[in-house]
């Protein structure tokens, strides 16, 4: 019999199931499953472009600031260092609503909102930055509650983030039909509503030991999420072939919501089992001498290292680094460069789904399908990298950075397929890049927690994510946007047309993207080589027992 509690909890009254750490996982799943509004930019970007008269470079500038907000979460991490998770989640909810409601007013041509470009960039960045608060508040909390299953936890939760694009798309059609501008309104109110409803259940549980059946429970949650992903994939393909009515959208959304809430069955069953075991142990427990007053011998801890001390003398890998020790380490520098070249390229492809589809002559329904399919493939990348990397690490001692290297290599082929421009291959290319983009996040976040410890994980996690928008700015704004506008102007000149003020540029054909994605493919290969350097540096560390410390503490 395995009990999910420690000796410190023996004198406490058994708590209701919604106060346990498994209910924290369930609440985090629901919060993260509607937090991916940033992944839908490709779906509503055409409305922004046409409503405000932007060219592709300006649109890509908005996309860059959206990526900055979605990935630079250092402020969220620092707040999480000193505040409970519910504070972080509440701040994120307020930022989400304020940013996206302004965007919705601007796109709908509200007389009260006459935005300049910098104002649009700011509101998108604020709205997207709410995602870092949500990720930090929910994901970091669950990793600290399940430190010996961190790869699985990150993969599962980030998987639901990956599905959130498809989930929000289905709810959008069920509520608003095909009114594209209302998608921004849904993104504005839905995530804050879900987050504020559940934020009080997301908290760190202290004095909790690992369960023997812990991994099995996560596998049950995985199977439910796979069923949800399969249903979304089937519905998305069907909607691309058959025109759904509003009633049919609502029926399919009801089935989707049933699958989304299905993990509550597993959670309640497990929390009730834990409560029963705790009660049985309490009934049989005879207090030891010295424990009657709730006193326990504390585990001896080393001297606390202040944030400015030993900056260039870090501890061994796997121990708790200070923030400066981690940020100034060679390992973090390698990870940062790898993320710039790898995640920056895949993020650029995802942000340009709408424009790539338009350039190749796809209808709007197909572009919406591409967006949902990329979201689903992103989910598969997250759960596969999280679960498979954990299995390979614990059973075969395969370094997690090696799996990151393979993912980067695979992404090169996706970029090359887009550059080829074969229409029938575009969905394959986007599936590869969606999978790779999803797979990178759990791997990078797990590597950060393993190399630098969990003490300052919230801050270091968000610093690692800050590399993505740097790559996105270089690839998206300076590269893709430049080549797109240049080719669009050339096509207009060939037709004897001239651009008027306020007109948005439209480019047709694969020449709009061929050169830029060949360059991105080469950059991703450079990131693959840099990642392999980290494999060589950490292979000895991963040969050892990286979770030994947590078992000793328990």
XYZ file of C-alpha atoms in Angstrom:
554
model
C 0.000 0.000 0.000
C 1.359 3.433 -0.973
C 0.209 6.560 0.798
C 0.512 10.029 -0.737
C 1.538 11.823 2.430
C 4.393 12.170 4.890
C 4.712 11.836 8.671
C 4.147 15.555 9.039
C 0.614 15.134 7.693
C -0.406 12.302 10.026
C -2.011 14.535 12.587
C -4.074 16.391 10.010
C -7.694 15.727 9.170
C -8.074 14.130 5.724
C -8.800 16.860 3.188
C -11.503 16.846 0.502
C -10.458 15.529 -2.907
C -10.388 19.021 -4.431
C -7.596 20.034 -2.037
C -5.233 17.260 -3.183
C -2.358 17.537 -5.625
C -4.161 15.438 -8.260
C -6.998 17.950 -8.348
C -4.303 20.599 -8.833
C -3.289 18.689 -11.971
C -6.909 18.616 -13.180
C -7.385 22.336 -12.542
C -4.134 23.053 -14.372
C -5.286 20.949 -17.337
C -8.482 22.984 -17.695
C -6.670 26.307 -17.306
C -3.987 25.429 -19.850
C -6.460 23.888 -22.321
C -7.859 27.371 -23.096
C -4.631 29.353 -22.713
C -3.301 29.018 -26.259
C -4.776 32.112 -27.838
C -1.343 33.051 -29.178
C -1.369 29.928 -31.390
C -4.453 31.225 -33.212
C -2.768 34.337 -34.581
C -2.570 32.698 -38.001
C -6.359 32.331 -37.948
C -7.290 35.942 -37.175
C -4.213 37.722 -38.584
C -5.894 38.165 -41.975
C -8.725 40.083 -40.268
C -6.186 42.328 -38.548
C -4.329 42.872 -41.817
C -7.411 43.771 -43.868
C -9.222 45.789 -41.169
C -6.232 48.021 -40.398
C -4.618 48.067 -43.851
C -1.262 46.604 -42.821
C 1.413 45.194 -45.107
C 3.110 41.867 -44.371
C 6.111 43.453 -42.637
C 3.828 45.334 -40.229
C 1.761 42.219 -39.600
C 4.932 40.260 -38.872
C 6.005 43.046 -36.505
C 2.753 42.494 -34.579
C 3.486 38.782 -34.633
C 6.935 39.440 -33.205
C 5.559 41.426 -30.263
C 2.994 38.687 -29.745
C 5.853 36.177 -29.569
C 7.777 38.428 -27.172
C 4.785 38.525 -24.860
C 4.112 34.801 -25.135
C 7.691 33.760 -24.367
C 9.322 36.430 -22.191
C 7.889 35.546 -18.801
C 10.719 36.599 -16.503
C 8.392 38.962 -14.619
C 5.930 36.097 -14.090
C 8.785 33.949 -12.800
C 10.019 36.592 -10.348
C 6.482 37.166 -9.033
C 6.102 33.406 -8.575
C 9.261 33.420 -6.436
C 7.565 35.551 -3.750
C 3.803 35.040 -4.299
C 1.513 31.988 -4.305
C 0.390 30.608 -7.688
C -3.108 32.112 -7.464
C -1.644 35.626 -7.538
C 0.308 34.808 -10.708
C -2.791 33.319 -12.355
C -4.972 36.299 -11.399
C -2.498 38.804 -12.858
C -2.378 36.737 -16.049
C -6.175 36.764 -16.333
C -6.326 40.546 -16.060
C -3.591 40.964 -18.676
C -5.307 38.538 -21.064
C -8.621 40.369 -20.925
C -7.194 43.895 -21.209
C -4.894 43.053 -24.145
C -7.293 41.077 -26.314
C -10.385 43.213 -25.666
C -8.478 46.227 -27.004
C -7.457 44.198 -30.056
C -11.085 43.175 -30.630
C -12.275 46.781 -30.439
C -9.588 47.848 -32.916
C -10.370 45.096 -35.442
C -14.101 45.856 -35.269
C -13.445 49.498 -36.087
C -14.755 50.892 -32.806
C -14.818 54.705 -32.875
C -13.289 54.864 -29.400
C -10.221 52.908 -30.524
C -8.063 54.383 -33.306
C -4.857 52.450 -32.729
C -1.419 53.260 -34.012
C 0.949 50.414 -34.809
C 2.855 50.734 -31.535
C -0.405 50.549 -29.589
C -1.412 47.375 -31.409
C 2.008 45.896 -30.685
C 1.650 46.765 -27.002
C -1.857 45.333 -26.592
C -0.886 42.099 -28.370
C 2.227 41.781 -26.216
C 0.222 42.309 -23.006
C -2.458 39.814 -24.017
C 0.095 37.218 -25.100
C 2.240 37.757 -21.997
C -0.672 36.486 -19.914
C 0.194 33.020 -21.248
C 3.530 33.099 -19.402
C 1.694 33.844 -16.144
C -0.664 30.932 -16.769
C 2.170 28.566 -17.653
C 4.225 29.656 -14.661
C 1.380 29.457 -12.154
C 0.083 26.066 -13.300
C 3.016 24.195 -14.829
C 5.716 25.114 -12.281
C 3.335 24.244 -9.433
C 2.679 20.768 -10.842
C 6.389 20.132 -11.483
C 7.151 20.952 -7.837
C 4.335 18.636 -6.739
C 5.685 15.773 -8.907
C 9.484 16.372 -9.165
C 10.361 12.762 -10.067
C 7.896 12.759 -12.991
C 8.724 16.207 -14.313
C 9.170 15.180 -17.940
C 5.784 13.473 -17.958
C 4.111 16.386 -16.134
C 5.526 18.991 -18.513
C 4.696 16.889 -21.565
C 1.102 16.268 -20.470
C 0.327 19.847 -19.444
C 2.079 21.416 -22.430
C 0.156 18.901 -24.541
C -3.109 20.440 -23.421
C -1.653 23.858 -24.232
C -1.014 22.479 -27.722
C -4.610 21.288 -28.007
C -5.943 24.630 -26.798
C -5.859 26.111 -30.299
C -8.168 23.385 -31.629
C -10.354 23.519 -28.500
C -10.856 27.288 -28.734
C -11.550 26.991 -32.477
C -14.360 24.468 -31.860
C -15.876 26.590 -29.089
C -15.626 29.665 -31.334
C -17.653 27.984 -34.101
C -20.180 26.674 -31.564
C -20.722 30.111 -29.996
C -20.144 32.609 -32.808
C -20.480 30.562 -36.009
C -18.039 31.791 -38.671
C -17.682 35.411 -37.582
C -13.881 35.603 -37.699
C -13.540 38.844 -35.733
C -15.417 37.312 -32.783
C -12.561 34.830 -32.314
C -10.545 37.631 -30.688
C -13.481 38.349 -28.350
C -13.608 34.688 -27.302
C -9.861 34.700 -26.595
C -10.411 37.826 -24.475
C -13.036 36.437 -22.073
C -12.776 32.612 -22.028
C -9.266 32.057 -20.532
C -9.789 34.591 -17.688
C -13.164 33.026 -16.852
C -11.728 29.495 -16.572
C -8.612 30.667 -14.754
C -10.420 32.756 -12.139
C -12.832 29.874 -11.479
C -10.049 27.367 -10.714
C -7.044 29.379 -9.532
C -7.631 28.694 -5.810
C -7.084 24.960 -6.402
C -3.606 25.430 -7.916
C -1.020 25.369 -5.136
C 2.212 23.662 -4.103
C 1.787 20.657 -1.775
C 4.641 20.225 0.701
C 5.594 17.068 2.566
C 4.274 14.754 -0.173
C 6.032 11.554 -1.209
C 6.090 9.910 -4.628
C 3.406 7.255 -5.200
C 4.272 3.894 -6.656
C 1.338 4.211 -9.090
C 2.094 7.838 -9.932
C 3.243 7.149 -13.492
C 0.255 4.854 -14.120
C -2.143 7.664 -13.212
C -0.385 10.003 -15.615
C -0.717 7.341 -18.307
C -4.473 7.222 -17.674
C -4.603 10.990 -18.114
C -2.512 10.604 -21.265
C -4.953 8.082 -22.756
C -7.862 10.467 -22.130
C -5.957 13.314 -23.780
C -5.160 11.074 -26.759
C -8.866 10.368 -27.116
C -9.564 14.097 -27.043
C -6.849 14.756 -29.642
C -8.180 11.966 -31.867
C -11.700 13.361 -31.673
C -10.488 16.872 -32.508
C -8.481 15.526 -35.447
C -11.504 13.625 -36.785
C -13.859 16.592 -36.380
C -11.372 19.013 -37.941
C -10.927 16.839 -41.030
C -14.698 16.308 -41.290
C -15.389 20.044 -41.028
C -12.952 20.646 -43.870
C -14.902 18.246 -46.105
C -18.474 18.996 -44.996
C -19.998 22.377 -44.148
C -21.163 22.128 -40.520
C -24.301 23.896 -39.337
C -24.342 25.778 -36.035
C -26.195 22.893 -34.365
C -23.570 20.396 -35.556
C -20.765 22.629 -34.252
C -22.465 22.751 -30.862
C -23.015 18.987 -30.720
C -19.360 18.292 -31.546
C -18.306 20.854 -28.924
C -20.400 19.101 -26.268
C -18.618 15.812 -26.993
C -15.291 17.641 -26.859
C -16.125 19.136 -23.456
C -17.097 15.698 -22.096
C -13.672 14.371 -23.110
C -11.947 17.461 -21.696
C -13.606 16.976 -18.297
C -13.127 13.180 -18.282
C -9.870 13.344 -16.197
C -11.998 14.339 -13.188
C -13.060 10.671 -12.883
C -9.434 9.540 -12.529
C -8.638 12.402 -10.157
C -11.586 11.829 -7.811
C -10.952 8.072 -7.699
C -7.288 8.587 -6.830
C -7.891 11.292 -4.232
C -10.540 9.142 -2.515
C -8.107 6.202 -2.484
C -5.412 8.394 -0.943
C -7.856 9.645 1.686
C -8.849 6.060 2.550
C -5.196 5.010 2.914
C -4.450 8.034 5.084
C -7.377 7.229 7.378
C -6.263 3.612 7.697
C -2.700 4.622 8.606
C -3.991 7.179 11.122
C -6.087 4.491 12.794
C -3.076 2.138 13.067
C -0.471 4.785 13.872
C 1.278 4.881 17.266
C 3.170 8.157 17.753
C 6.894 7.795 18.386
C 8.533 9.569 21.262
C 9.138 13.172 20.348
C 6.417 13.205 17.701
C 3.420 13.757 20.004
C 3.732 17.530 19.590
C 4.129 17.232 15.852
C 7.927 17.517 16.048
C 10.076 15.854 13.449
C 13.819 15.938 12.951
C 14.532 18.267 10.062
C 16.782 17.299 7.193
C 20.027 19.174 7.506
C 20.527 21.731 4.779
C 23.606 23.441 3.536
C 24.351 27.114 4.066
C 22.081 29.374 2.057
C 23.877 30.970 -0.891
C 22.809 34.569 -1.577
C 21.874 35.560 -5.132
C 25.059 37.585 -5.699
C 27.494 35.065 -4.189
C 29.624 32.513 -6.084
C 28.263 33.715 -9.410
C 31.078 32.042 -11.334
C 31.411 29.086 -8.939
C 28.166 27.172 -9.491
C 27.352 23.891 -7.721
C 27.275 20.511 -9.430
C 24.702 20.009 -12.170
C 21.345 19.052 -10.666
C 21.805 21.123 -7.507
C 19.947 24.376 -6.938
C 21.703 27.184 -8.804
C 21.089 30.826 -7.987
C 19.511 32.809 -10.807
C 22.795 34.498 -11.767
C 24.756 31.233 -11.595
C 22.351 29.661 -14.062
C 22.061 32.637 -16.416
C 25.839 33.038 -16.687
C 26.568 29.339 -17.177
C 27.777 27.878 -20.473
C 24.991 25.275 -20.412
C 22.305 27.987 -20.332
C 24.066 29.903 -23.118
C 24.036 26.773 -25.312
C 20.350 26.172 -24.563
C 19.562 29.810 -25.337
C 21.304 29.703 -28.725
C 19.661 26.380 -29.561
C 16.219 27.810 -28.797
C 16.852 30.913 -30.931
C 17.737 28.854 -33.996
C 15.305 25.981 -33.419
C 12.120 27.327 -31.832
C 12.443 30.675 -33.634
C 12.194 28.997 -37.028
C 9.244 26.746 -36.223
C 7.435 29.640 -34.529
C 7.857 31.686 -37.709
C 6.278 28.934 -39.812
C 3.295 28.618 -37.454
C 2.726 32.387 -37.370
C 2.637 32.514 -41.169
C 0.203 29.641 -41.757
C -2.516 31.998 -42.962
C -0.291 33.856 -45.413
C 1.406 30.675 -46.690
C -1.995 29.119 -47.357
C -3.205 32.256 -49.145
C -0.035 32.384 -51.258
C -0.557 28.782 -52.381
C -4.240 29.306 -53.163
C -5.906 27.493 -50.253
C -9.436 28.591 -49.218
C -10.135 30.015 -45.751
C -11.669 26.731 -44.552
C -8.450 24.865 -45.371
C -6.353 27.502 -43.585
C -8.526 27.124 -40.469
C -8.025 23.366 -40.756
C -4.248 23.824 -40.983
C -4.311 25.899 -37.798
C -6.219 23.210 -35.901
C -4.030 20.406 -37.291
C -0.850 22.224 -36.266
C -2.354 22.593 -32.790
C -3.059 18.842 -32.616
C 0.382 17.892 -33.942
C 1.874 20.297 -31.415
C 0.009 18.377 -28.715
C 1.435 15.070 -29.985
C 4.925 16.554 -29.995
C 4.549 17.678 -26.395
C 3.219 14.427 -24.956
C 5.558 12.217 -27.004
C 8.654 14.209 -26.052
C 7.570 14.384 -22.406
C 6.662 10.733 -21.902
C 9.187 9.143 -24.278
C 12.112 11.241 -23.069
C 11.266 10.315 -19.456
C 11.212 6.599 -20.349
C 14.478 6.794 -22.287
C 16.096 8.788 -19.492
C 15.062 6.591 -16.556
C 15.450 3.205 -18.274
C 18.280 3.712 -20.772
C 20.034 6.877 -19.464
C 19.587 8.626 -22.821
C 20.390 12.350 -22.310
C 17.409 14.601 -22.857
C 19.517 17.074 -24.920
C 20.118 14.266 -27.454
C 16.380 13.993 -28.056
C 16.252 17.774 -28.500
C 18.957 17.443 -31.166
C 16.888 14.890 -33.099
C 13.818 17.151 -32.961
C 15.800 20.072 -34.396
C 17.088 17.858 -37.201
C 13.526 16.786 -38.046
C 12.373 20.415 -38.191
C 14.896 21.109 -40.978
C 12.936 18.772 -43.271
C 9.682 20.611 -42.483
C 11.173 23.965 -43.507
C 12.552 22.464 -46.717
C 9.116 21.043 -47.610
C 7.553 24.505 -47.275
C 10.312 25.954 -49.474
C 9.514 23.313 -52.120
C 6.000 24.720 -52.433
C 4.239 21.524 -53.493
C 0.586 22.122 -52.444
C -0.098 18.509 -51.492
C 2.974 18.507 -49.231
C 2.093 21.630 -47.231
C -0.033 19.732 -44.710
C 2.845 17.264 -44.186
C 5.308 20.123 -43.661
C 3.020 21.838 -41.136
C 2.457 18.526 -39.328
C 6.240 18.062 -38.968
C 6.792 21.631 -37.781
C 3.818 21.505 -35.412
C 5.170 18.286 -33.898
C 8.685 19.722 -33.578
C 7.511 23.001 -32.081
C 5.462 21.096 -29.520
C 8.290 18.674 -28.727
C 10.856 21.399 -28.034
C 9.083 22.999 -25.073
C 8.928 19.956 -22.704
C 12.503 19.022 -23.578
C 13.946 22.500 -23.004
C 11.945 23.092 -19.820
C 12.868 19.657 -18.421
C 16.556 20.170 -19.212
C 16.513 23.514 -17.361
C 14.969 21.913 -14.258
C 17.444 19.010 -14.331
C 20.607 21.038 -14.814
C 19.826 24.008 -12.541
C 17.426 22.630 -9.895
C 13.874 23.579 -8.920
C 14.484 26.364 -6.391
C 14.381 29.152 -8.989
C 12.725 27.108 -11.711
C 9.909 29.607 -12.305
C 12.360 32.354 -13.290
C 14.803 30.151 -15.216
C 11.959 28.471 -17.116
C 10.793 31.819 -18.419
C 14.293 32.999 -19.228
C 14.751 29.931 -21.417
C 11.501 30.707 -23.204
C 12.667 34.277 -23.924
C 14.975 32.997 -26.680
C 12.074 32.085 -28.999
C 10.969 35.660 -29.829
C 14.552 36.673 -30.614
C 14.673 34.018 -33.305
C 11.128 34.895 -34.382
C 12.075 38.563 -34.838
C 15.076 37.742 -37.018
C 13.276 35.080 -39.081
C 9.738 36.491 -39.122
C 10.170 40.259 -39.357
C 13.592 40.723 -40.913
C 13.579 37.664 -43.169
C 10.112 36.344 -44.071
C 8.334 39.723 -43.983
C 11.064 41.370 -46.086
C 11.052 38.693 -48.803
C 7.226 38.564 -48.860
C 6.775 42.316 -49.356
C 9.602 42.451 -51.894
C 7.996 39.718 -54.000
C 4.513 41.272 -53.636
C 5.787 44.630 -54.913
C 7.526 42.890 -57.822
C 4.273 41.135 -58.772
C 2.364 44.426 -58.626
C 4.977 46.141 -60.804
C 4.777 43.300 -63.337
C 1.023 43.943 -63.616
C 1.541 47.675 -63.951
C -0.001 48.393 -60.546
C 1.207 50.708 -57.815
C 0.536 50.473 -54.101
C -1.723 53.122 -52.628
C -1.502 54.293 -48.996
C -3.490 51.966 -46.747
C -3.424 49.034 -49.186
C -2.178 45.727 -47.792
C 0.257 43.732 -49.895
C -0.737 40.292 -51.166
C 1.809 37.875 -52.617
C 0.836 34.830 -54.683
C 3.022 31.790 -55.313
C 5.789 29.871 -53.612
C 8.378 32.548 -54.474
C 6.910 34.520 -51.552
C 8.472 32.086 -49.075
C 11.030 29.870 -50.850
C 14.237 31.808 -50.118
C 13.334 32.656 -46.525
C 12.486 29.068 -45.530
C 15.638 27.682 -47.101
C 17.590 30.089 -44.872
C 15.494 29.035 -41.835
C 16.237 25.359 -42.620
C 19.978 26.111 -42.614
C 19.656 28.025 -39.324
C 17.797 25.102 -37.728
C 20.651 22.796 -38.721
C 23.079 25.150 -36.969
C 20.866 24.891 -33.862
C 21.042 21.105 -34.168
C 24.859 21.218 -34.060
C 24.872 23.575 -31.055
C 22.439 21.289 -29.238
C 24.762 18.340 -29.756
C 27.508 20.280 -27.932
C 25.244 20.254 -24.853
C 24.834 16.475 -25.278
C 28.593 16.032 -25.051
C 28.852 18.324 -22.006
C 26.067 16.629 -20.003
C 26.328 12.950 -20.953
C 28.162 12.076 -17.699
C 25.511 13.867 -15.628
C 22.665 11.970 -17.305
C 24.432 8.646 -16.763
C 23.875 9.099 -13.015
C 20.684 9.071 -10.914
C 19.363 12.600 -11.380
C 16.315 11.994 -9.131
C 18.259 10.588 -6.175
C 18.129 13.916 -4.322
C 14.325 14.010 -4.335
C 14.026 10.470 -2.986
C 16.400 11.335 -0.146
C 14.438 14.476 0.696
C 11.186 12.488 0.728
